[in-house]
């Protein structure tokens, strides 16, 4: 997560607290939370596809793939934003800063790998993406049964890795907010 630091350590209101802390810029915060919400919608939809009745499976696929495609584009915007924006300073011991940078880097990587592999897997299985039923997205590989299952496996493994990274990320948020009682969470709110 990265973005512009708001001017002069803009105060963040939290209940009765007035906490002055440098924050990520509004674009970074918006992209962060948009991706978070979409992942929280997309991941369970993908998991439920295997349990859905045959008459609704295509609806689950349509939503899962369409939200996943949105995640890809939002993540590409996040990468661009990260490249041109300044992050607020990171505090804490070196080990925490290294762990945070590693988890964030892996989150970024897998939030791109997962939708790309899912999109290509769908194409390789012979089902081009029909984004929310509005328009068909161009298929860069077309039907390719020889690589379809490999791409599906990459997508599935990426989902589980992403879940583990998400758990680490949430664990770190709780650690900083509840145990260390520092201002880390307020940087992204």
C-alpha positions as a Python dict, from the first residue, in 0.01 Angstrom:
ca = {
    (1, 'X'): (0, 0, 0),
    (2, 'X'): (138, 334, -93),
    (3, 'X'): (30, 682, -179),
    (4, 'X'): (66, 1051, -109),
    (5, 'X'): (111, 1155, 247),
    (6, 'X'): (-162, 1404, 320),
    (7, 'X'): (-58, 1762, 382),
    (8, 'X'): (91, 1834, 725),
    (9, 'X'): (-7, 1506, 891),
    (10, 'X'): (-382, 1543, 840),
    (11, 'X'): (-568, 1446, 1159),
    (12, 'X'): (-777, 1131, 1153),
    (13, 'X'): (-1092, 1136, 1362),
    (14, 'X'): (-1157, 815, 1555),
    (15, 'X'): (-1436, 850, 1807),
    (16, 'X'): (-1317, 1103, 2062),
    (17, 'X'): (-955, 1067, 1953),
    (18, 'X'): (-783, 1317, 1728),
    (19, 'X'): (-483, 1127, 1599),
    (20, 'X'): (-236, 1325, 1388),
    (21, 'X'): (-58, 1074, 1168),
    (22, 'X'): (71, 1074, 812),
    (23, 'X'): (-170, 888, 586),
    (24, 'X'): (-169, 726, 247),
    (25, 'X'): (-321, 947, -19),
    (26, 'X'): (-688, 927, -103),
    (27, 'X'): (-624, 729, -426),
    (28, 'X'): (-427, 464, -238),
    (29, 'X'): (-688, 439, 36),
    (30, 'X'): (-974, 412, -214),
    (31, 'X'): (-793, 148, -421),
    (32, 'X'): (-695, -48, -108),
    (33, 'X'): (-1051, -70, 20),
    (34, 'X'): (-1205, -132, -324),
    (35, 'X'): (-970, -427, -379),
    (36, 'X'): (-1036, -554, -25),
    (37, 'X'): (-1414, -550, -79),
    (38, 'X'): (-1384, -716, -420),
    (39, 'X'): (-1157, -990, -282),
    (40, 'X'): (-1403, -1051, 0),
    (41, 'X'): (-1676, -1094, -264),
    (42, 'X'): (-1473, -1286, -522),
    (43, 'X'): (-1292, -1539, -305),
    (44, 'X'): (-1608, -1694, -150),
    (45, 'X'): (-1785, -1693, -487),
    (46, 'X'): (-1500, -1895, -634),
    (47, 'X'): (-1508, -2138, -343),
    (48, 'X'): (-1885, -2180, -370),
    (49, 'X'): (-1876, -2267, -742),
    (50, 'X'): (-1790, -2624, -653),
    (51, 'X'): (-2095, -2653, -428),
    (52, 'X'): (-2350, -2462, -636),
    (53, 'X'): (-2638, -2634, -814),
    (54, 'X'): (-2589, -2675, -1187),
    (55, 'X'): (-2861, -2424, -1273),
    (56, 'X'): (-2677, -2140, -1090),
    (57, 'X'): (-2312, -2234, -1149),
    (58, 'X'): (-2289, -2010, -1455),
    (59, 'X'): (-2411, -1712, -1248),
    (60, 'X'): (-2143, -1779, -986),
    (61, 'X'): (-1878, -1803, -1259),
    (62, 'X'): (-1999, -1481, -1422),
    (63, 'X'): (-1976, -1286, -1096),
    (64, 'X'): (-1651, -1448, -982),
    (65, 'X'): (-1475, -1385, -1312),
    (66, 'X'): (-1612, -1033, -1354),
    (67, 'X'): (-1511, -926, -1003),
    (68, 'X'): (-1173, -1093, -1052),
    (69, 'X'): (-1117, -896, -1373),
    (70, 'X'): (-1198, -576, -1182),
    (71, 'X'): (-942, -673, -916),
    (72, 'X'): (-678, -712, -1187),
    (73, 'X'): (-735, -363, -1325),
    (74, 'X'): (-756, -204, -981),
    (75, 'X'): (-431, -376, -884),
    (76, 'X'): (-262, -243, -1196),
    (77, 'X'): (-381, 105, -1090),
    (78, 'X'): (-244, 39, -741),
    (79, 'X'): (95, -55, -881),
    (80, 'X'): (97, 263, -1088),
    (81, 'X'): (-8, 468, -787),
    (82, 'X'): (262, 305, -575),
    (83, 'X'): (527, 395, -833),
    (84, 'X'): (437, 765, -843),
    (85, 'X'): (333, 830, -483),
    (86, 'X'): (509, 859, -153),
    (87, 'X'): (412, 633, 136),
    (88, 'X'): (391, 756, 494),
    (89, 'X'): (696, 662, 700),
    (90, 'X'): (706, 310, 839),
    (91, 'X'): (774, 284, 1208),
    (92, 'X'): (884, 2, 1432),
    (93, 'X'): (1174, -240, 1445),
    (94, 'X'): (1350, -347, 1124),
    (95, 'X'): (1203, -698, 1144),
    (96, 'X'): (848, -557, 1142),
    (97, 'X'): (926, -328, 849),
    (98, 'X'): (1081, -618, 654),
    (99, 'X'): (787, -846, 735),
    (100, 'X'): (537, -576, 631),
    (101, 'X'): (719, -505, 305),
    (102, 'X'): (740, -877, 227),
    (103, 'X'): (372, -946, 296),
    (104, 'X'): (262, -635, 105),
    (105, 'X'): (483, -729, -191),
    (106, 'X'): (344, -1082, -195),
    (107, 'X'): (-13, -951, -163),
    (108, 'X'): (43, -728, -464),
    (109, 'X'): (199, -1015, -661),
    (110, 'X'): (-75, -1265, -585),
    (111, 'X'): (-352, -1010, -635),
    (112, 'X'): (-222, -988, -991),
    (113, 'X'): (-121, -1353, -1045),
    (114, 'X'): (-457, -1484, -928),
    (115, 'X'): (-684, -1288, -1165),
    (116, 'X'): (-444, -1326, -1458),
    (117, 'X'): (-423, -1703, -1411),
    (118, 'X'): (-801, -1727, -1364),
    (119, 'X'): (-869, -1520, -1674),
    (120, 'X'): (-624, -1724, -1883),
    (121, 'X'): (-753, -2054, -1740),
    (122, 'X'): (-1110, -1963, -1833),
    (123, 'X'): (-994, -1874, -2183),
    (124, 'X'): (-788, -2192, -2213),
    (125, 'X'): (-1088, -2403, -2111),
    (126, 'X'): (-1274, -2242, -2401),
    (127, 'X'): (-1488, -1996, -2210),
    (128, 'X'): (-1403, -1633, -2287),
    (129, 'X'): (-1480, -1381, -2015),
    (130, 'X'): (-1818, -1216, -2060),
    (131, 'X'): (-1778, -924, -1817),
    (132, 'X'): (-2099, -906, -1609),
    (133, 'X'): (-2283, -1023, -1923),
    (134, 'X'): (-2221, -680, -2079),
    (135, 'X'): (-1941, -756, -2325),
    (136, 'X'): (-1698, -1030, -2410),
    (137, 'X'): (-1335, -961, -2320),
    (138, 'X'): (-1079, -1042, -2590),
    (139, 'X'): (-913, -1378, -2529),
    (140, 'X'): (-533, -1360, -2561),
    (141, 'X'): (-486, -1737, -2582),
    (142, 'X'): (-814, -1889, -2695),
    (143, 'X'): (-905, -2248, -2623),
    (144, 'X'): (-587, -2428, -2518),
    (145, 'X'): (-669, -2753, -2337),
    (146, 'X'): (-299, -2844, -2306),
    (147, 'X'): (-237, -2556, -2058),
    (148, 'X'): (-588, -2506, -1917),
    (149, 'X'): (-543, -2730, -1613),
    (150, 'X'): (-200, -2585, -1531),
    (151, 'X'): (-348, -2234, -1535),
    (152, 'X'): (-639, -2355, -1320),
    (153, 'X'): (-394, -2506, -1069),
    (154, 'X'): (-196, -2179, -1055),
    (155, 'X'): (-521, -1992, -996),
    (156, 'X'): (-634, -2226, -720),
    (157, 'X'): (-297, -2231, -542),
    (158, 'X'): (-280, -1852, -572),
    (159, 'X'): (-618, -1827, -401),
    (160, 'X'): (-499, -2029, -101),
    (161, 'X'): (-170, -1840, -81),
    (162, 'X'): (-365, -1514, -97),
    (163, 'X'): (-590, -1632, 187),
    (164, 'X'): (-281, -1704, 401),
    (165, 'X'): (-133, -1362, 316),
    (166, 'X'): (-467, -1197, 396),
    (167, 'X'): (-467, -1371, 736),
    (168, 'X'): (-111, -1247, 803),
    (169, 'X'): (-212, -896, 697),
    (170, 'X'): (-519, -892, 924),
    (171, 'X'): (-313, -1044, 1205),
    (172, 'X'): (-59, -762, 1169),
    (173, 'X'): (-337, -502, 1169),
    (174, 'X'): (-478, -647, 1491),
    (175, 'X'): (-129, -672, 1644),
    (176, 'X'): (-58, -305, 1572),
    (177, 'X'): (-401, -176, 1667),
    (178, 'X'): (-489, -391, 1967),
    (179, 'X'): (-153, -487, 2121),
    (180, 'X'): (95, -217, 2020),
    (181, 'X'): (-180, 47, 2011),
    (182, 'X'): (7, 242, 1746),
    (183, 'X'): (-122, 453, 1455),
    (184, 'X'): (-54, 204, 1173),
    (185, 'X'): (-422, 136, 1098),
    (186, 'X'): (-504, 507, 1074),
    (187, 'X'): (-265, 547, 778),
    (188, 'X'): (-506, 359, 549),
    (189, 'X'): (-839, 483, 689),
}
